[in-house]
XYZ file of N, CA and C in Angstrom:
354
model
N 116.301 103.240 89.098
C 114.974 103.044 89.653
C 114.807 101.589 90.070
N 114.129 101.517 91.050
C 114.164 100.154 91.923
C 112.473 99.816 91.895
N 112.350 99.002 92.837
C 110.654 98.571 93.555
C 110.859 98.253 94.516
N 109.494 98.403 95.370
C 109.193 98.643 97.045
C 107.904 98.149 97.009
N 108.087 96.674 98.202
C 107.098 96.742 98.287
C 105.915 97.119 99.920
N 105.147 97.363 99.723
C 104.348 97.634 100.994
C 103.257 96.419 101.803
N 102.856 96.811 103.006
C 101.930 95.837 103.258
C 100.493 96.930 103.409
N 99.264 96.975 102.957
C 98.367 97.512 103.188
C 97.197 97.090 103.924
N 97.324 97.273 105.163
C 96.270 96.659 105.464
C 94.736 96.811 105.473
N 94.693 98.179 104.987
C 93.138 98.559 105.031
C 92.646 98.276 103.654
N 93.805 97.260 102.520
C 93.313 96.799 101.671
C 93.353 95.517 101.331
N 93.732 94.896 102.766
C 94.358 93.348 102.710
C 94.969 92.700 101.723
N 96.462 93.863 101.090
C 96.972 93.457 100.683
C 98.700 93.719 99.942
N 99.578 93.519 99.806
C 100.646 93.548 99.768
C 100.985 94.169 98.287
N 101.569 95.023 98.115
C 101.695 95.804 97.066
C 103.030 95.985 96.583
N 103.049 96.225 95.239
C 104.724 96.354 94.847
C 104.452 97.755 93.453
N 105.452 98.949 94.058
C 105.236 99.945 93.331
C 107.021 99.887 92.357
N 106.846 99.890 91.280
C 107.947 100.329 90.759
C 108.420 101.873 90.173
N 109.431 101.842 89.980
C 110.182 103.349 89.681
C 110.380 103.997 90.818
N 110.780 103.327 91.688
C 111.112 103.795 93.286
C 112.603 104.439 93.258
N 112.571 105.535 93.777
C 114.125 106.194 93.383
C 115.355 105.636 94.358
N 116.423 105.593 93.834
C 117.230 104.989 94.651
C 117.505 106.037 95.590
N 117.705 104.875 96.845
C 117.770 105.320 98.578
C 116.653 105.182 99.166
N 115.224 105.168 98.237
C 113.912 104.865 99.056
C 114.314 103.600 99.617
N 113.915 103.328 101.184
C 113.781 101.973 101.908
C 112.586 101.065 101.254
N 112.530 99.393 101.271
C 111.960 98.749 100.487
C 110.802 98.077 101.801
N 111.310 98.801 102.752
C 110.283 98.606 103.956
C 109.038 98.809 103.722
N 108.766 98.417 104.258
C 106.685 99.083 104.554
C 106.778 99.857 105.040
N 105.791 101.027 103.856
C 105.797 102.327 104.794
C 104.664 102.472 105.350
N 104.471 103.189 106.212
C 103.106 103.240 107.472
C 102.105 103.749 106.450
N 102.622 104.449 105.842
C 101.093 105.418 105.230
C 100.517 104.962 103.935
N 101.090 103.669 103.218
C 101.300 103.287 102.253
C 101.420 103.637 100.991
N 102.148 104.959 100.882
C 102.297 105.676 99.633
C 103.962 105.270 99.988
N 104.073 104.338 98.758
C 105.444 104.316 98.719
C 106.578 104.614 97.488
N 105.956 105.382 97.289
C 106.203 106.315 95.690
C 106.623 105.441 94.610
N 106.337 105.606 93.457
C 106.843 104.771 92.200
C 105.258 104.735 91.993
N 105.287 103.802 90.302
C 103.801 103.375 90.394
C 103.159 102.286 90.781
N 102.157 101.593 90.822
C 101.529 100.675 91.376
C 101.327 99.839 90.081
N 102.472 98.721 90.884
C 102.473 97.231 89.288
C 102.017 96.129 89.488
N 101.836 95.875 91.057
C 100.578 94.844 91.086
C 100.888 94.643 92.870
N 99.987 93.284 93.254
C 99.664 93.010 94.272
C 99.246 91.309 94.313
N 99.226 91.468 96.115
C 99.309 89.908 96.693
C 97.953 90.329 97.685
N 96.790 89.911 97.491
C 95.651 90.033 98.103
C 95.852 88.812 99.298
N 95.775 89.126 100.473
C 95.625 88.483 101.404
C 94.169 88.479 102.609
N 94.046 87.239 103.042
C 93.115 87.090 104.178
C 93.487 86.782 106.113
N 93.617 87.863 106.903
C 94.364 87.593 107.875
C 93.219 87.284 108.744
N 93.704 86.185 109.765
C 93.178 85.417 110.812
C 93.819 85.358 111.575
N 93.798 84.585 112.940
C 94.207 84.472 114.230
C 95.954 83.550 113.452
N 96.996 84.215 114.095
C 98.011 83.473 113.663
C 98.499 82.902 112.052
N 97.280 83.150 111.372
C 97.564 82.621 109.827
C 97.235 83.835 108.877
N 97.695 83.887 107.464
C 97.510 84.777 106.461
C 97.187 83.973 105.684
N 96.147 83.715 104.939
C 95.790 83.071 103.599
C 96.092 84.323 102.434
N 96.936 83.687 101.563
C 97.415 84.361 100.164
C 96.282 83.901 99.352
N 95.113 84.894 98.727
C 94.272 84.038 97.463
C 94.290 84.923 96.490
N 95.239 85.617 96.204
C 95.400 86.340 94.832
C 96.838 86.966 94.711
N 96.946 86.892 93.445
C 98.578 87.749 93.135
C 98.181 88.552 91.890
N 98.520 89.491 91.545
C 98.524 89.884 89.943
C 99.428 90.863 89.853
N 99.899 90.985 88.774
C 100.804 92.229 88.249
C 100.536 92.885 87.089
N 100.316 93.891 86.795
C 99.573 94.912 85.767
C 100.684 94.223 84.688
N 100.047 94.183 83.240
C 100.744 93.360 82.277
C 102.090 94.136 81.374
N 102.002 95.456 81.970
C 102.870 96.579 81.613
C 104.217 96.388 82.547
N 103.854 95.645 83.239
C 105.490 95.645 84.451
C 105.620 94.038 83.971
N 105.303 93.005 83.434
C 105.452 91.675 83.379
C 107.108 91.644 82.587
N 107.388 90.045 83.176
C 108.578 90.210 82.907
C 109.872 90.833 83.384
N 109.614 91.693 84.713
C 110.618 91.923 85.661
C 110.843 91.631 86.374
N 110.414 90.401 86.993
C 110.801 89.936 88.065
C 109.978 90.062 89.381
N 109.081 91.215 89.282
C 108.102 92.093 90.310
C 106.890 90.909 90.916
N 106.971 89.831 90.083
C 106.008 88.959 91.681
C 106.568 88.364 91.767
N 107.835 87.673 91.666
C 108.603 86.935 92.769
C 108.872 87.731 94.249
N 109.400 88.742 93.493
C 109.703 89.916 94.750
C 108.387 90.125 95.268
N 107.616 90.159 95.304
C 106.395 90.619 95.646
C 106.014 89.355 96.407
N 106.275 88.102 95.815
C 105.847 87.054 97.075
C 106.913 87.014 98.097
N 108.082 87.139 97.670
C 109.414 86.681 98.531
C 109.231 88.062 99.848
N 108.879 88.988 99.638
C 108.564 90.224 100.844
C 107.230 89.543 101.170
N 106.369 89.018 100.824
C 104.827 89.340 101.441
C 105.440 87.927 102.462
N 105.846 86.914 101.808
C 106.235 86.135 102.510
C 107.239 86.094 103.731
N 108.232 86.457 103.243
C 109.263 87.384 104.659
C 108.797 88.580 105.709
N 107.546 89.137 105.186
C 106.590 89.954 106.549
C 105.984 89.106 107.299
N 105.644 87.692 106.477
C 104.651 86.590 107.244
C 105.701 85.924 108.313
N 106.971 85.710 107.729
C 107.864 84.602 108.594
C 108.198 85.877 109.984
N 108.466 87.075 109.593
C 108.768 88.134 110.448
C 107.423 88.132 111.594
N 106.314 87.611 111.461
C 104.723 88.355 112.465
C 104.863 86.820 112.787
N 105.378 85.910 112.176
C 105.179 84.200 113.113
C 103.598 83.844 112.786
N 103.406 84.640 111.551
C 102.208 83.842 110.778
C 102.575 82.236 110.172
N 101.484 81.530 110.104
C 101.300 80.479 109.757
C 100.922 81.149 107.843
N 101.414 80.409 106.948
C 100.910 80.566 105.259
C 99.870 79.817 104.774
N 99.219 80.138 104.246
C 98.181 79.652 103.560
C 97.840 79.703 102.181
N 99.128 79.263 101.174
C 98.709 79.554 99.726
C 97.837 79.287 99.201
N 96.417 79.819 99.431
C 95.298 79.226 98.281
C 95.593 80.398 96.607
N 96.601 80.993 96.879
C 96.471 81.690 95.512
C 97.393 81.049 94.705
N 97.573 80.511 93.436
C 98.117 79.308 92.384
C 100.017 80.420 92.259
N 100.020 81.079 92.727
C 101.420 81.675 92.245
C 102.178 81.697 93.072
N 101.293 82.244 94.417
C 102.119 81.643 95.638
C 102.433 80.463 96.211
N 101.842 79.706 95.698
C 101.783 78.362 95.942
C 103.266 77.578 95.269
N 102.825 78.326 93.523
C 103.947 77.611 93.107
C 105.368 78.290 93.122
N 105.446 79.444 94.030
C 106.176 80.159 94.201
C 107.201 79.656 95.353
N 106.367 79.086 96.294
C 106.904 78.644 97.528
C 107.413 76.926 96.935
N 106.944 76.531 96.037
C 107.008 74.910 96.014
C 108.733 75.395 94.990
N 108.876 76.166 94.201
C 110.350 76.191 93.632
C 111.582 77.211 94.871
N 111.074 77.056 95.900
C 112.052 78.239 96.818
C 112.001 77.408 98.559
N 111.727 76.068 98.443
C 111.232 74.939 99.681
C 112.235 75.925 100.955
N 112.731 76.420 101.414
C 113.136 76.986 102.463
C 111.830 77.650 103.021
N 111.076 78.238 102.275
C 109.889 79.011 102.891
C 108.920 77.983 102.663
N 108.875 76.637 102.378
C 107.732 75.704 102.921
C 107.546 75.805 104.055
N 108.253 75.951 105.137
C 108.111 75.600 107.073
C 107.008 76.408 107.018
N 106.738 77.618 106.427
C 105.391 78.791 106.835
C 104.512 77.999 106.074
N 104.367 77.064 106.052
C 103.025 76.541 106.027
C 103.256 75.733 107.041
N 101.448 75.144 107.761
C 101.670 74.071 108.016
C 101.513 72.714 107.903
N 102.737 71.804 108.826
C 102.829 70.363 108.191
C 101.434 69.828 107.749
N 101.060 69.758 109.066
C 99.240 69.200 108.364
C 98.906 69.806 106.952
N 99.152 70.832 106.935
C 98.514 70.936 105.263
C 99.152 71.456 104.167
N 100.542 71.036 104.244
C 101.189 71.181 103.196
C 100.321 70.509 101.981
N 100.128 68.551 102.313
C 99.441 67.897 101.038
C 98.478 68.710 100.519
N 97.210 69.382 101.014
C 96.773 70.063 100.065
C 96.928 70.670 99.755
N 98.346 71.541 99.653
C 98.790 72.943 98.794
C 99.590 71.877 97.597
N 99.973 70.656 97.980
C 100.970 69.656 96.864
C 102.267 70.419 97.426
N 102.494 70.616 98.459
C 103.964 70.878 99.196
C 104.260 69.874 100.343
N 103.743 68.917 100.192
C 104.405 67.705 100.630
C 105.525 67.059 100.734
C-alpha cells in the first residue's frame, strides 16, 4: 500500500490519501476520489499566476510517515508544473521549502526575505 496525492480544487486544496493499492497512478485524479483514506492536506489560495500555501495538516493517525513532505513535494511540483509563482504563508511549507532550496526559485526573489528564504 502506497499514497496519492490529489489536487482539489473545489476545495482549494491538495490532498494525500493513504492505503492506495499498488498500480494506482499518484497523479491527480479528475474526480478526486483517489481511493485509500484521507490523511491530511495542503489548503491553498489561487490567484492570477500565484498559489499561496496557508495551511498543511495531517490527521495524527498517519504522523510519522513521511505523508507531508510528500504532500508538499507534489503540491509543490503541480505549482512548478502550472508556472505558478509560491507563496508559503503556511509555517511547514515554508520550512519545507527552506530544507529542499532547489524549490526556492517558486517563490519570488522579491519576497523570499519575508518567507526567511533569502
Amino acid at each position: 500500500m502506497g499514497h496519492r496525492v490529489v489536487d482539489n480544487p473545489e476545495r482549494s486544496r491538495f490532498e494525500i490519501f493513504e492505503g492506495v493499492s499498488e498500480g494506482v497512478s499518484e497523479d491527480a485524479s479528475e474526480d478526486g476520489n483517489a481511493g485509500g483514506e484521507l490523511a491530511g492536506f495542503a489548503e491553498y489560495h489561487l490567484s492570477e499566476g500565484e498559489i499561496a500555501f496557508i495551511h498543511t495538516e495531517i490527521d495524527s493517525r498517519f504522523e510519522g510517515r513521511g505523508l507531508a513532505g510528500a504532500l508538499a513535494r507534489a503540491a509543490l511540483d503541480a505549482a512548478r508544473e502550472r508556472g505558478l509563482a509560491v507563496l508559503p504563508y503556511c509555517p511547514f511549507i515554508r520550512g519545507w521549502i527552506g530544507k529542499h532550496p532547489e524549490y526556492t526559485e517558486l517563490v519570488p526573489a522579491g519576497r523570499r526575505a519575508r518567507f526567511g528564504l533569502a
